[in-house]
PDB file of C-alpha atoms and ligand atoms in Angstrom:
ATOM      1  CA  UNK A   1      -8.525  -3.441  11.817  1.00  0.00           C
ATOM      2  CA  UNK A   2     -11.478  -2.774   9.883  1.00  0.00           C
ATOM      3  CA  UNK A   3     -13.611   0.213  11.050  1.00  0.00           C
ATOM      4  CA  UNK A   4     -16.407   2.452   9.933  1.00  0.00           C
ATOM      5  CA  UNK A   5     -17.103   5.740  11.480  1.00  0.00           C
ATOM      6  CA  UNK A   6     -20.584   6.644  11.419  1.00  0.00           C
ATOM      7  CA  UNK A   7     -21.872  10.231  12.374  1.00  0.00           C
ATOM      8  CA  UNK A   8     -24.007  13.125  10.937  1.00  0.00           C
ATOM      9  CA  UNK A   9     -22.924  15.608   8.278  1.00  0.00           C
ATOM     10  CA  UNK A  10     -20.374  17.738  10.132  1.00  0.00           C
ATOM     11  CA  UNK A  11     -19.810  15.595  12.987  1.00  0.00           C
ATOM     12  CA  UNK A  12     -16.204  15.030  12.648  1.00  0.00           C
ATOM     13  CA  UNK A  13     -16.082  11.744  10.747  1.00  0.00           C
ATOM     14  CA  UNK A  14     -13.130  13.252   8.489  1.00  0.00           C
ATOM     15  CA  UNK A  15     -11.127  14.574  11.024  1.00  0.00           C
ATOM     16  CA  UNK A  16     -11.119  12.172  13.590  1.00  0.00           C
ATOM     17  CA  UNK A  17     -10.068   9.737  10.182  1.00  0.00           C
ATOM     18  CA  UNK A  18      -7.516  11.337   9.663  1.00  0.00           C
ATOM     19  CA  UNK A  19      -5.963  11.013  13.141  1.00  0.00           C
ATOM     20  CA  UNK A  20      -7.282   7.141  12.949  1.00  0.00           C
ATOM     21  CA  UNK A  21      -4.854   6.771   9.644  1.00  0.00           C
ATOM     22  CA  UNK A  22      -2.019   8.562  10.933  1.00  0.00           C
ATOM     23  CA  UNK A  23      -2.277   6.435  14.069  1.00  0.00           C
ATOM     24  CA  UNK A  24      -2.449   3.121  13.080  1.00  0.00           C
ATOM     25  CA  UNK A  25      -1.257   3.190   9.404  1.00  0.00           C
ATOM     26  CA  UNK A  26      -4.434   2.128   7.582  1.00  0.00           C
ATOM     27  CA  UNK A  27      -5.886   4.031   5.126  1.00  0.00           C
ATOM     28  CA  UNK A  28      -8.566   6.263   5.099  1.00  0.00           C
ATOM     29  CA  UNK A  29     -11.687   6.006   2.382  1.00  0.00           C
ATOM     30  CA  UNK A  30     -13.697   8.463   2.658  1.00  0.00           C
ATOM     31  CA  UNK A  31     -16.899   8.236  -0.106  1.00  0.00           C
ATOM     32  CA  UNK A  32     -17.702  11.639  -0.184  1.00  0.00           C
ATOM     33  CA  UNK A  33     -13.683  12.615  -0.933  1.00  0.00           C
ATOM     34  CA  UNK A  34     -14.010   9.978  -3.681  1.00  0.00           C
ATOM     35  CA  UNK A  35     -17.113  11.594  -5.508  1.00  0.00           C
ATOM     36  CA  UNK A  36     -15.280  15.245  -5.043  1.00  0.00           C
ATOM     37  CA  UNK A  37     -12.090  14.123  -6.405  1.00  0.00           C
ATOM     38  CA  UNK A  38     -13.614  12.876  -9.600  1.00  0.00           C
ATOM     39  CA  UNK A  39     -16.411  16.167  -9.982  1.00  0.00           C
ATOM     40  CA  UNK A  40     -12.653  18.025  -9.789  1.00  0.00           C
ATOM     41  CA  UNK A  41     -11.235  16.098 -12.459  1.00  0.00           C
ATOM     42  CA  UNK A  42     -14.461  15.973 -14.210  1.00  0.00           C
ATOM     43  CA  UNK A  43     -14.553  11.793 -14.786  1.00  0.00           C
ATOM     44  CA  UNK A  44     -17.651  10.375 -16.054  1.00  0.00           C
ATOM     45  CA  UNK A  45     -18.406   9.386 -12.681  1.00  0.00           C
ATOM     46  CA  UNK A  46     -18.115  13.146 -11.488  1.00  0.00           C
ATOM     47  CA  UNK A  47     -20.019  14.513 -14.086  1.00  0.00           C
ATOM     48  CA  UNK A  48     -22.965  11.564 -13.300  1.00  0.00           C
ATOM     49  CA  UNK A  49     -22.749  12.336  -9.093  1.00  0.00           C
ATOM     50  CA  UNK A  50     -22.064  16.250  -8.906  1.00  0.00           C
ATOM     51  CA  UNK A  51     -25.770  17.168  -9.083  1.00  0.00           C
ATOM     52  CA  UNK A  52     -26.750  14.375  -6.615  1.00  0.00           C
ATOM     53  CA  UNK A  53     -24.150  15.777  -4.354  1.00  0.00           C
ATOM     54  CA  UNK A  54     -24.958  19.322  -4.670  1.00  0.00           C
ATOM     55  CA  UNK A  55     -28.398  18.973  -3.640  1.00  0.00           C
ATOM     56  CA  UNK A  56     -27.678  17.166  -0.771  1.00  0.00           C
ATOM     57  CA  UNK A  57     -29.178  13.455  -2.044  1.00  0.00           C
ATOM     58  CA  UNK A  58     -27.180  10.312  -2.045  1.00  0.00           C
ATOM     59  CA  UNK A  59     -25.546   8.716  -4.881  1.00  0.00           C
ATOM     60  CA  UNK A  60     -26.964   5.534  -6.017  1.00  0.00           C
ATOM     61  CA  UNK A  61     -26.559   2.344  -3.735  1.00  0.00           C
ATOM     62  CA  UNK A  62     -25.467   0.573  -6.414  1.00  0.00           C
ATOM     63  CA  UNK A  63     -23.026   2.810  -7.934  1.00  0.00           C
ATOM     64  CA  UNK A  64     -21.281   3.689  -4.679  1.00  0.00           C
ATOM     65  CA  UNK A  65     -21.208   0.049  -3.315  1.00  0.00           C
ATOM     66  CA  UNK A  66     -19.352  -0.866  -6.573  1.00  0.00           C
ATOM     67  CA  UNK A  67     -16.886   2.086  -6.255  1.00  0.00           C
ATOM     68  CA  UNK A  68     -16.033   0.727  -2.117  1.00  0.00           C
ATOM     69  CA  UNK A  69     -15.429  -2.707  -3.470  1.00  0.00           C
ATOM     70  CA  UNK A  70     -13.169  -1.649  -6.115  1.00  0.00           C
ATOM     71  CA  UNK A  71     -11.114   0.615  -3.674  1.00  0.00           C
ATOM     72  CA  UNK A  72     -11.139  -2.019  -0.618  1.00  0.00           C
ATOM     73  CA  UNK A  73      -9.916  -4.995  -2.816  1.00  0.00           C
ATOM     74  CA  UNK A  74      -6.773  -2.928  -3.590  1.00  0.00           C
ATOM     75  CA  UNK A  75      -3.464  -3.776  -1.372  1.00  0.00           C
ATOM     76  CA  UNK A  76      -3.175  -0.773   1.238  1.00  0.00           C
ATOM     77  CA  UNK A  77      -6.526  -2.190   2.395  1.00  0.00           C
ATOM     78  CA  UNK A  78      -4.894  -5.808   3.519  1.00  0.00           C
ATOM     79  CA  UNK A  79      -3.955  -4.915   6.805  1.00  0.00           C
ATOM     80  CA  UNK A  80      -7.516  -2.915   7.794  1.00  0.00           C
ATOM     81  CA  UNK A  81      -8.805   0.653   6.838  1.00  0.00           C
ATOM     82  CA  UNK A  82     -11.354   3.377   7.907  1.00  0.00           C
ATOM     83  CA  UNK A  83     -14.441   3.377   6.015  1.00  0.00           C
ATOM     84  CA  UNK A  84     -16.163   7.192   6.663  1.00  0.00           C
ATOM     85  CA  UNK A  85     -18.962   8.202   4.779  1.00  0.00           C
ATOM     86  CA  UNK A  86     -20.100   4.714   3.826  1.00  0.00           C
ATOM     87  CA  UNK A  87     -22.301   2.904   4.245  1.00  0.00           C
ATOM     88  CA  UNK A  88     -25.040   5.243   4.503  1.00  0.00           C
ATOM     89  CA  UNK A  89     -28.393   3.109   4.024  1.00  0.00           C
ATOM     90  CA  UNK A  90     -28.995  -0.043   5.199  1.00  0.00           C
ATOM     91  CA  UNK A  91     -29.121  -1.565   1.947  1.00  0.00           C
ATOM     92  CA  UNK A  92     -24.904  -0.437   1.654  1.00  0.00           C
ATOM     93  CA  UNK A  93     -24.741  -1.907   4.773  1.00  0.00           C
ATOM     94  CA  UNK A  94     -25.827  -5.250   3.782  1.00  0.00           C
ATOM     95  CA  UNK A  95     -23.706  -4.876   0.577  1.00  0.00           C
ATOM     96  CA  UNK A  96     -21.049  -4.200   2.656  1.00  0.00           C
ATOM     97  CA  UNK A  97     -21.621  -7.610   4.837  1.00  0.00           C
ATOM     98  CA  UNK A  98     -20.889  -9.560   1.858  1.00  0.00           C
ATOM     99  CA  UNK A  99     -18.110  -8.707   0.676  1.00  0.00           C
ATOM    100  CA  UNK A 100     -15.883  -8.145   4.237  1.00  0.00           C
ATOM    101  CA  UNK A 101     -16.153  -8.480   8.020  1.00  0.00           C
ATOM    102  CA  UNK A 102     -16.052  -4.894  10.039  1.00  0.00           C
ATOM    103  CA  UNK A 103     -14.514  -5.267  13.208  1.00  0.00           C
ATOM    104  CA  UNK A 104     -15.624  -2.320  14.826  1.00  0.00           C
ATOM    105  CA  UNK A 105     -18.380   0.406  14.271  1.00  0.00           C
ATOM    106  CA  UNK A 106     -17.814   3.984  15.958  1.00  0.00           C
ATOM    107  CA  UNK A 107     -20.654   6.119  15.997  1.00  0.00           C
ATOM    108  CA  UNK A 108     -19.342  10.024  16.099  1.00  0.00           C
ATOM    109  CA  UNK A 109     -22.902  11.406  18.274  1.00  0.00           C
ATOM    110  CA  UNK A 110     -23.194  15.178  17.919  1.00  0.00           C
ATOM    111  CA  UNK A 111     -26.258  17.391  18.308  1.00  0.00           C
ATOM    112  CA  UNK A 112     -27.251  19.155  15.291  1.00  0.00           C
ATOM    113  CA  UNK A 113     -26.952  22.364  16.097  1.00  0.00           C
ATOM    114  CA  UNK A 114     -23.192  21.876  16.632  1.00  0.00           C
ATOM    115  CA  UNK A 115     -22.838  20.115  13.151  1.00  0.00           C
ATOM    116  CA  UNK A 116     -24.297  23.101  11.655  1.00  0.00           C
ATOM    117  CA  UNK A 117     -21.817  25.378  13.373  1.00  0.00           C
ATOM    118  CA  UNK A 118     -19.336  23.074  12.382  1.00  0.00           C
ATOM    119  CA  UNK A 119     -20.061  23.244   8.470  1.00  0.00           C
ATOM    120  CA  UNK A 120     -20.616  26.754   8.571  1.00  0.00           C
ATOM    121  CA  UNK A 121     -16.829  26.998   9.050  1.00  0.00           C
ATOM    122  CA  UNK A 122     -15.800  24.601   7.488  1.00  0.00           C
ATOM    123  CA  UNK A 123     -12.480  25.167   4.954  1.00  0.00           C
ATOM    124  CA  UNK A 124     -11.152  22.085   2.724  1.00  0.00           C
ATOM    125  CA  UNK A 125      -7.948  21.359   0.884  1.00  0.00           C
ATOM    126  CA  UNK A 126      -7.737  19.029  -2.326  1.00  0.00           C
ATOM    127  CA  UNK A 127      -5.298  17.239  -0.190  1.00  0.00           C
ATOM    128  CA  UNK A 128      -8.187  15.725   2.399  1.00  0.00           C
ATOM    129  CA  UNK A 129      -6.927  18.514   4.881  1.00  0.00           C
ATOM    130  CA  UNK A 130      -9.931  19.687   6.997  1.00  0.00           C
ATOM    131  CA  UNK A 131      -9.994  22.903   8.707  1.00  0.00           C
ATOM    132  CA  UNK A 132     -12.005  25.254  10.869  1.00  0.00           C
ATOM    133  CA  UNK A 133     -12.727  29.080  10.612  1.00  0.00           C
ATOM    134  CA  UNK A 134     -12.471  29.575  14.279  1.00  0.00           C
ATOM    135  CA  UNK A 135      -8.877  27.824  14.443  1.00  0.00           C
ATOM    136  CA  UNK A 136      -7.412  28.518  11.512  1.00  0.00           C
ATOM    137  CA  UNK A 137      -6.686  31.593  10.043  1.00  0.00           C
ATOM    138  CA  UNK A 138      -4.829  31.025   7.251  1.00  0.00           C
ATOM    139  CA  UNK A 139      -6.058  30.876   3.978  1.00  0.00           C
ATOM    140  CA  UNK A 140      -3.664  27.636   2.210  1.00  0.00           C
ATOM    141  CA  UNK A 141      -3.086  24.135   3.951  1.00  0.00           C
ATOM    142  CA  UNK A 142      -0.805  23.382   6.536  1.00  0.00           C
ATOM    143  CA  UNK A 143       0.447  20.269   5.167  1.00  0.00           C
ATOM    144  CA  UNK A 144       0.728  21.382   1.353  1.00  0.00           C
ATOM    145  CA  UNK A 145      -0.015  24.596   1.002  1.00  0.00           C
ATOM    146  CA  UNK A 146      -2.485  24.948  -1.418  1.00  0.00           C
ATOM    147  CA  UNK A 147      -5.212  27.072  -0.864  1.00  0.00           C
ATOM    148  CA  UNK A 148      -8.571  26.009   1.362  1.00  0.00           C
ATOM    149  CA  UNK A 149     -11.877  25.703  -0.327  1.00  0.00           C
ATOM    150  CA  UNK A 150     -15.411  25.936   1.092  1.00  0.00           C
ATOM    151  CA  UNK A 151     -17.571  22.835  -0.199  1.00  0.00           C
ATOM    152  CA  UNK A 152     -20.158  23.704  -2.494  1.00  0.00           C
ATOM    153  CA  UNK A 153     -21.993  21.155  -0.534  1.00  0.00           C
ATOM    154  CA  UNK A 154     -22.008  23.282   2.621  1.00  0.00           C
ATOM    155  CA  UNK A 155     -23.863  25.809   2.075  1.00  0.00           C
ATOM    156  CA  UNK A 156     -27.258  26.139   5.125  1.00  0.00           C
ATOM    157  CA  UNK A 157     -30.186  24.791   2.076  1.00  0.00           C
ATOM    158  CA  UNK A 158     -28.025  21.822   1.334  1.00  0.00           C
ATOM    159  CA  UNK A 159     -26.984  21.334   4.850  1.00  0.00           C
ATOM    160  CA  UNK A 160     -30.581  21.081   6.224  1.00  0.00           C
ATOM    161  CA  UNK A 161     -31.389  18.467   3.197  1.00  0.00           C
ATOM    162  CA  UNK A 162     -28.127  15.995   4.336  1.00  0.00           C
ATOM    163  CA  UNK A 163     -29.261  16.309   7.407  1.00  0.00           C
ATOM    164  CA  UNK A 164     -32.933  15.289   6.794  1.00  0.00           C
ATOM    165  CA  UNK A 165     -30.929  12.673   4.349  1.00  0.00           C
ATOM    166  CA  UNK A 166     -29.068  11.354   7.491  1.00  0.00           C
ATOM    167  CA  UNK A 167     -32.061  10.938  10.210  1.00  0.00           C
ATOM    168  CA  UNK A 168     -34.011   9.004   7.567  1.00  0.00           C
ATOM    169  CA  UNK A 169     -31.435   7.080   6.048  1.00  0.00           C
ATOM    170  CA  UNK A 170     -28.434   6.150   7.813  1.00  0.00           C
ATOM    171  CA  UNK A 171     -28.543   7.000  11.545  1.00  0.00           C
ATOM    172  CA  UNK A 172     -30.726   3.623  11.223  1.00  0.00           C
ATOM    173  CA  UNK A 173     -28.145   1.403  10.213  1.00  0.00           C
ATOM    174  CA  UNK A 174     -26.352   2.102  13.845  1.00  0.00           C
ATOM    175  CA  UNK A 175     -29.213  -0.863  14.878  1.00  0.00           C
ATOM    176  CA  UNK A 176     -27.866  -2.985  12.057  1.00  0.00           C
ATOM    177  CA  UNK A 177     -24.027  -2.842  14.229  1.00  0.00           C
ATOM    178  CA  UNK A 178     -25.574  -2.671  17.693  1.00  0.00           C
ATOM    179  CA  UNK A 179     -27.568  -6.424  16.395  1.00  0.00           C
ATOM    180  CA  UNK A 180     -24.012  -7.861  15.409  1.00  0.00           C
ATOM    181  CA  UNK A 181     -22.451  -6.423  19.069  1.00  0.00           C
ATOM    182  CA  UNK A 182     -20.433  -4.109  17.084  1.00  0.00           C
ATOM    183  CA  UNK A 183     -21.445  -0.536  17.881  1.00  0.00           C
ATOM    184  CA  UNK A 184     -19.284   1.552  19.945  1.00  0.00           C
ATOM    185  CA  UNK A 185     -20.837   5.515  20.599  1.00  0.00           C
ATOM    186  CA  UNK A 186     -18.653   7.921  21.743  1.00  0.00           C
ATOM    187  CA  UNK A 187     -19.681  11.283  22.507  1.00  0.00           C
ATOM    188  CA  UNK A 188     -18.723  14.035  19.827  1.00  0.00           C
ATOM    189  CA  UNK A 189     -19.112  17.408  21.155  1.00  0.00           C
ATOM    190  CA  UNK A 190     -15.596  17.781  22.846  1.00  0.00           C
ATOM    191  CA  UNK A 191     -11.977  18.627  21.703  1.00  0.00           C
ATOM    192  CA  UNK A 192     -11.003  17.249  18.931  1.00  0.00           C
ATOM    193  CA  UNK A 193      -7.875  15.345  20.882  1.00  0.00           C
ATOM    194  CA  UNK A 194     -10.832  14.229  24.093  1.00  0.00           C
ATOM    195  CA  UNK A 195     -12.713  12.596  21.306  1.00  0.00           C
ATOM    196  CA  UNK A 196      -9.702  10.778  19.432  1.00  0.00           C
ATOM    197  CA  UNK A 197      -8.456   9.807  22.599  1.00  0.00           C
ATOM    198  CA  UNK A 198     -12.034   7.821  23.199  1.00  0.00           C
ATOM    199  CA  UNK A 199     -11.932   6.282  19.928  1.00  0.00           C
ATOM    200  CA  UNK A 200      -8.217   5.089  20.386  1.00  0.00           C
ATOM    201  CA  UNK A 201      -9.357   3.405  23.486  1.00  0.00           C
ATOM    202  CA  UNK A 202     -11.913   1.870  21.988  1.00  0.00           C
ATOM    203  CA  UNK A 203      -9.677   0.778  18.926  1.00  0.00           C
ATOM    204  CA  UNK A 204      -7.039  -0.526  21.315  1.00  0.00           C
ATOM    205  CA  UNK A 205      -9.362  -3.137  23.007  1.00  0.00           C
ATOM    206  CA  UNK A 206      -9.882  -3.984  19.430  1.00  0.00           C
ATOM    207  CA  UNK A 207      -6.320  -4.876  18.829  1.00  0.00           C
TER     208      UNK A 207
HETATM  209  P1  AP5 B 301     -19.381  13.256   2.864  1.00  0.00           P
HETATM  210  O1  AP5 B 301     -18.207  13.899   2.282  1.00  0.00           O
HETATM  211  O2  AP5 B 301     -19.266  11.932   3.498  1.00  0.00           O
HETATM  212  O3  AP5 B 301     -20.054  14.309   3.860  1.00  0.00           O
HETATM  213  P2  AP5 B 301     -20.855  14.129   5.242  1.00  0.00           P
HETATM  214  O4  AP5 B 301     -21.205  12.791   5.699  1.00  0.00           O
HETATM  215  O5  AP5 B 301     -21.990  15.052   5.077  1.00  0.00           O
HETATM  216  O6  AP5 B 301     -19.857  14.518   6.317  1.00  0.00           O
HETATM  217  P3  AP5 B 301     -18.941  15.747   6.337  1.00  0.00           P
HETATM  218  O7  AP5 B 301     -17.730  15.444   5.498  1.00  0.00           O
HETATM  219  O8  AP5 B 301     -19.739  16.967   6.010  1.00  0.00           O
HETATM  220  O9  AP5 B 301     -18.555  15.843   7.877  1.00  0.00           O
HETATM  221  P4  AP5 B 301     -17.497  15.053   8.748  1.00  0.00           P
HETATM  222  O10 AP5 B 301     -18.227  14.197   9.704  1.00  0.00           O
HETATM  223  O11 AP5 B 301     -16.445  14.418   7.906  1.00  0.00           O
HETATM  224  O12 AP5 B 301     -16.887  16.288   9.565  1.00  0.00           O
HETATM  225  P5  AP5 B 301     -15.464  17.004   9.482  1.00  0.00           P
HETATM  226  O13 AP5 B 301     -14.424  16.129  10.079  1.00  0.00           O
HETATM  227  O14 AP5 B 301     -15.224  17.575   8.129  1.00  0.00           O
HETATM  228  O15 AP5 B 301     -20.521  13.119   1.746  1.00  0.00           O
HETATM  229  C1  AP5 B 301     -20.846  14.181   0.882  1.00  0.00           C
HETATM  230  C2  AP5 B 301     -21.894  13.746  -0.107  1.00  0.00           C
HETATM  231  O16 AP5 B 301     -21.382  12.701  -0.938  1.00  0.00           O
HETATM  232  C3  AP5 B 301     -23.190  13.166   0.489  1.00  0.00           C
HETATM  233  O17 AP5 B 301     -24.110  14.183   0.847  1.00  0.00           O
HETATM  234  C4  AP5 B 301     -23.687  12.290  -0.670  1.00  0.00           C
HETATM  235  O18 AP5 B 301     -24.295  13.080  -1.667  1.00  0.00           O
HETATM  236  C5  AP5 B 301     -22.390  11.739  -1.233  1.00  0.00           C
HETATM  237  N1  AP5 B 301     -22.013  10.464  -0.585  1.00  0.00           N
HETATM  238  C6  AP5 B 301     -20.914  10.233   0.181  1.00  0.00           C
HETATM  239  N2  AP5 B 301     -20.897   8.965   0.620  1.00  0.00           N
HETATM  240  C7  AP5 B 301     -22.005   8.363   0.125  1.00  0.00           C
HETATM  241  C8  AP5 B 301     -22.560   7.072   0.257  1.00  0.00           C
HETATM  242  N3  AP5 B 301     -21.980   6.106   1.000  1.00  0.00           N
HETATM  243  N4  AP5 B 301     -23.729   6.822  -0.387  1.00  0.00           N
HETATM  244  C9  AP5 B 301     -24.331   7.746  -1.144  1.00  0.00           C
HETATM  245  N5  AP5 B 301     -23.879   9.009  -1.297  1.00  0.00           N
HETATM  246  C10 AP5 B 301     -22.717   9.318  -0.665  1.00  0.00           C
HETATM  247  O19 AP5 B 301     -15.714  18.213  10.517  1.00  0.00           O
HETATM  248  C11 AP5 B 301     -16.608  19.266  10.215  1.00  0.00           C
HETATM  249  C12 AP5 B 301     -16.028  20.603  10.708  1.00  0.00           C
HETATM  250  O20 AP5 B 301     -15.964  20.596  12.136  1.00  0.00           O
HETATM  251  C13 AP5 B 301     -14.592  20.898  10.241  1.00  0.00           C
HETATM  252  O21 AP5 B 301     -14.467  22.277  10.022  1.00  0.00           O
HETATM  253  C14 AP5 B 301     -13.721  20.454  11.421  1.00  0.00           C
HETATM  254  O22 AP5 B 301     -12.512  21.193  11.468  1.00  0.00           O
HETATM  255  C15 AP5 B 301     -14.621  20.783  12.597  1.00  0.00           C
HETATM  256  N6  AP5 B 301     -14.465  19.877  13.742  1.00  0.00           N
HETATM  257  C16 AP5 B 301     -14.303  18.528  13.698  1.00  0.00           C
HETATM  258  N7  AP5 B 301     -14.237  18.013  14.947  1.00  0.00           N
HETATM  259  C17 AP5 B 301     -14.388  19.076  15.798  1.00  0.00           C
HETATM  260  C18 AP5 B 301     -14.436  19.201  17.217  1.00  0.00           C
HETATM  261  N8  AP5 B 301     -14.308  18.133  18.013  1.00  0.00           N
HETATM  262  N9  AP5 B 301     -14.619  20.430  17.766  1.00  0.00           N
HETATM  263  C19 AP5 B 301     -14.751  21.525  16.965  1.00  0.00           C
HETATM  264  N10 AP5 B 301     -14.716  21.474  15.607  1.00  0.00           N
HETATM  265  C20 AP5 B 301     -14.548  20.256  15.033  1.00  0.00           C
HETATM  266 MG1   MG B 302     -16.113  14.259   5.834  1.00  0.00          MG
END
């Protein structure tokens, strides 16, 4: 199954991901985690994206359509995976149509004021690990144990531009989907298990 999540900043994208990946054993490629892991390691590529990212701009079409090719044409991505975080314009969508069929398109809708609560309380771990403030209290991962990080991407400026970023850029490629029949919305503003439990169905008829 090939899938993209679509959704705001802060809208659960990552999360829900995750629970996608452990679910039905595809993997999860998330374009932002790519662009953070290499700033950490400090790669050419990080060194050429971390100012794009910190001001809350998007990387090159070019550049990050090159990086999703490379990482879908390796093996774990035979039997389907979970795009999140790309594409994000409509030229990336378009990319993205020649080079693989998506199956399915889910579209994570959340209000903004609730994805600004969200990634005000945000934590991260270098694992992929995402946590919340408000229920989580510890200060190292769950899984790994290392300790949690707040993105240098969250903070309220840089919010407020990825969210301009978003309404102007890609909340219009959820047309491009909806024209091809493959748009699914599901509502975002529950639990985190209501919401999974929506996209599973939806998934399922997939199958
Ligand atoms: P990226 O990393 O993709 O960030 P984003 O799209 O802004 O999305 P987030 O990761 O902030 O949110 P999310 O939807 O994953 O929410 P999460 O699950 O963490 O991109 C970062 C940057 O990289 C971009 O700005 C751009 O510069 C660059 N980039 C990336 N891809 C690119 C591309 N294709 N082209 C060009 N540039 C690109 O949840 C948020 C919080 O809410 C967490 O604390 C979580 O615990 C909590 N939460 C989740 N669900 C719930 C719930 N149901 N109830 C309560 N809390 C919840
Ligand atoms: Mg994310």
């Amino acid at each position: 199954m090939k899938i993209i999540l679509l959704g705001a900043p802060g809208a659960g994208k990552g999360t829900q991901a995750a629970l996608i990946k452990d679910r039905y054993g595809i993997p999860h490629i998330s374009t932002g985690d790519i662009f953070r892991a290499n700033i950490r390691e400090g790669t050419p590529l990080g060194i050429k994206v971390k100012s794009i990212i910190d001001s809350g701009n998007l990387v090159p079409d070019g550049l990050t359509v090159e990086i999703v090719k490379d990482r879908l044409s390796k093996p774990d991505c035979d039997g389907g995976y979970i795009l999140d975080g790309f594409p994000r314009t409509l030229a990336q969508a378009e990319a993205l149509d020649g080079f693989t069929d998506i199956d399915v398109v889910i579209d994570v809708a959340v209000p903004a004021e609730t994805v600004v609560k969200r990634i005000s309380g945000r934590r991260m771990c270098k694992c992929g690990e995402t946590y919340h403030i408000s229920t989580y209290k510890d200060a190292c991962c769950a899984k790994c144990s290392q300790p949690l990080y707040q993105r240098d991407d969250d903070k309220e400026d840089v919010v407020k531009e990825r969210l301009r970023v978003y309404e102007s850029q890609t909340k219009p490629i959820a047309d491009h989907y909806a024209a091809k029949g493959k748009l699914s919305v599901v509502e975002g503003t529950g639990s985190v298990e209501t919401i999974f439990a929506d996209i599973a169905r939806i998934l399922d008829d997939h199958r």
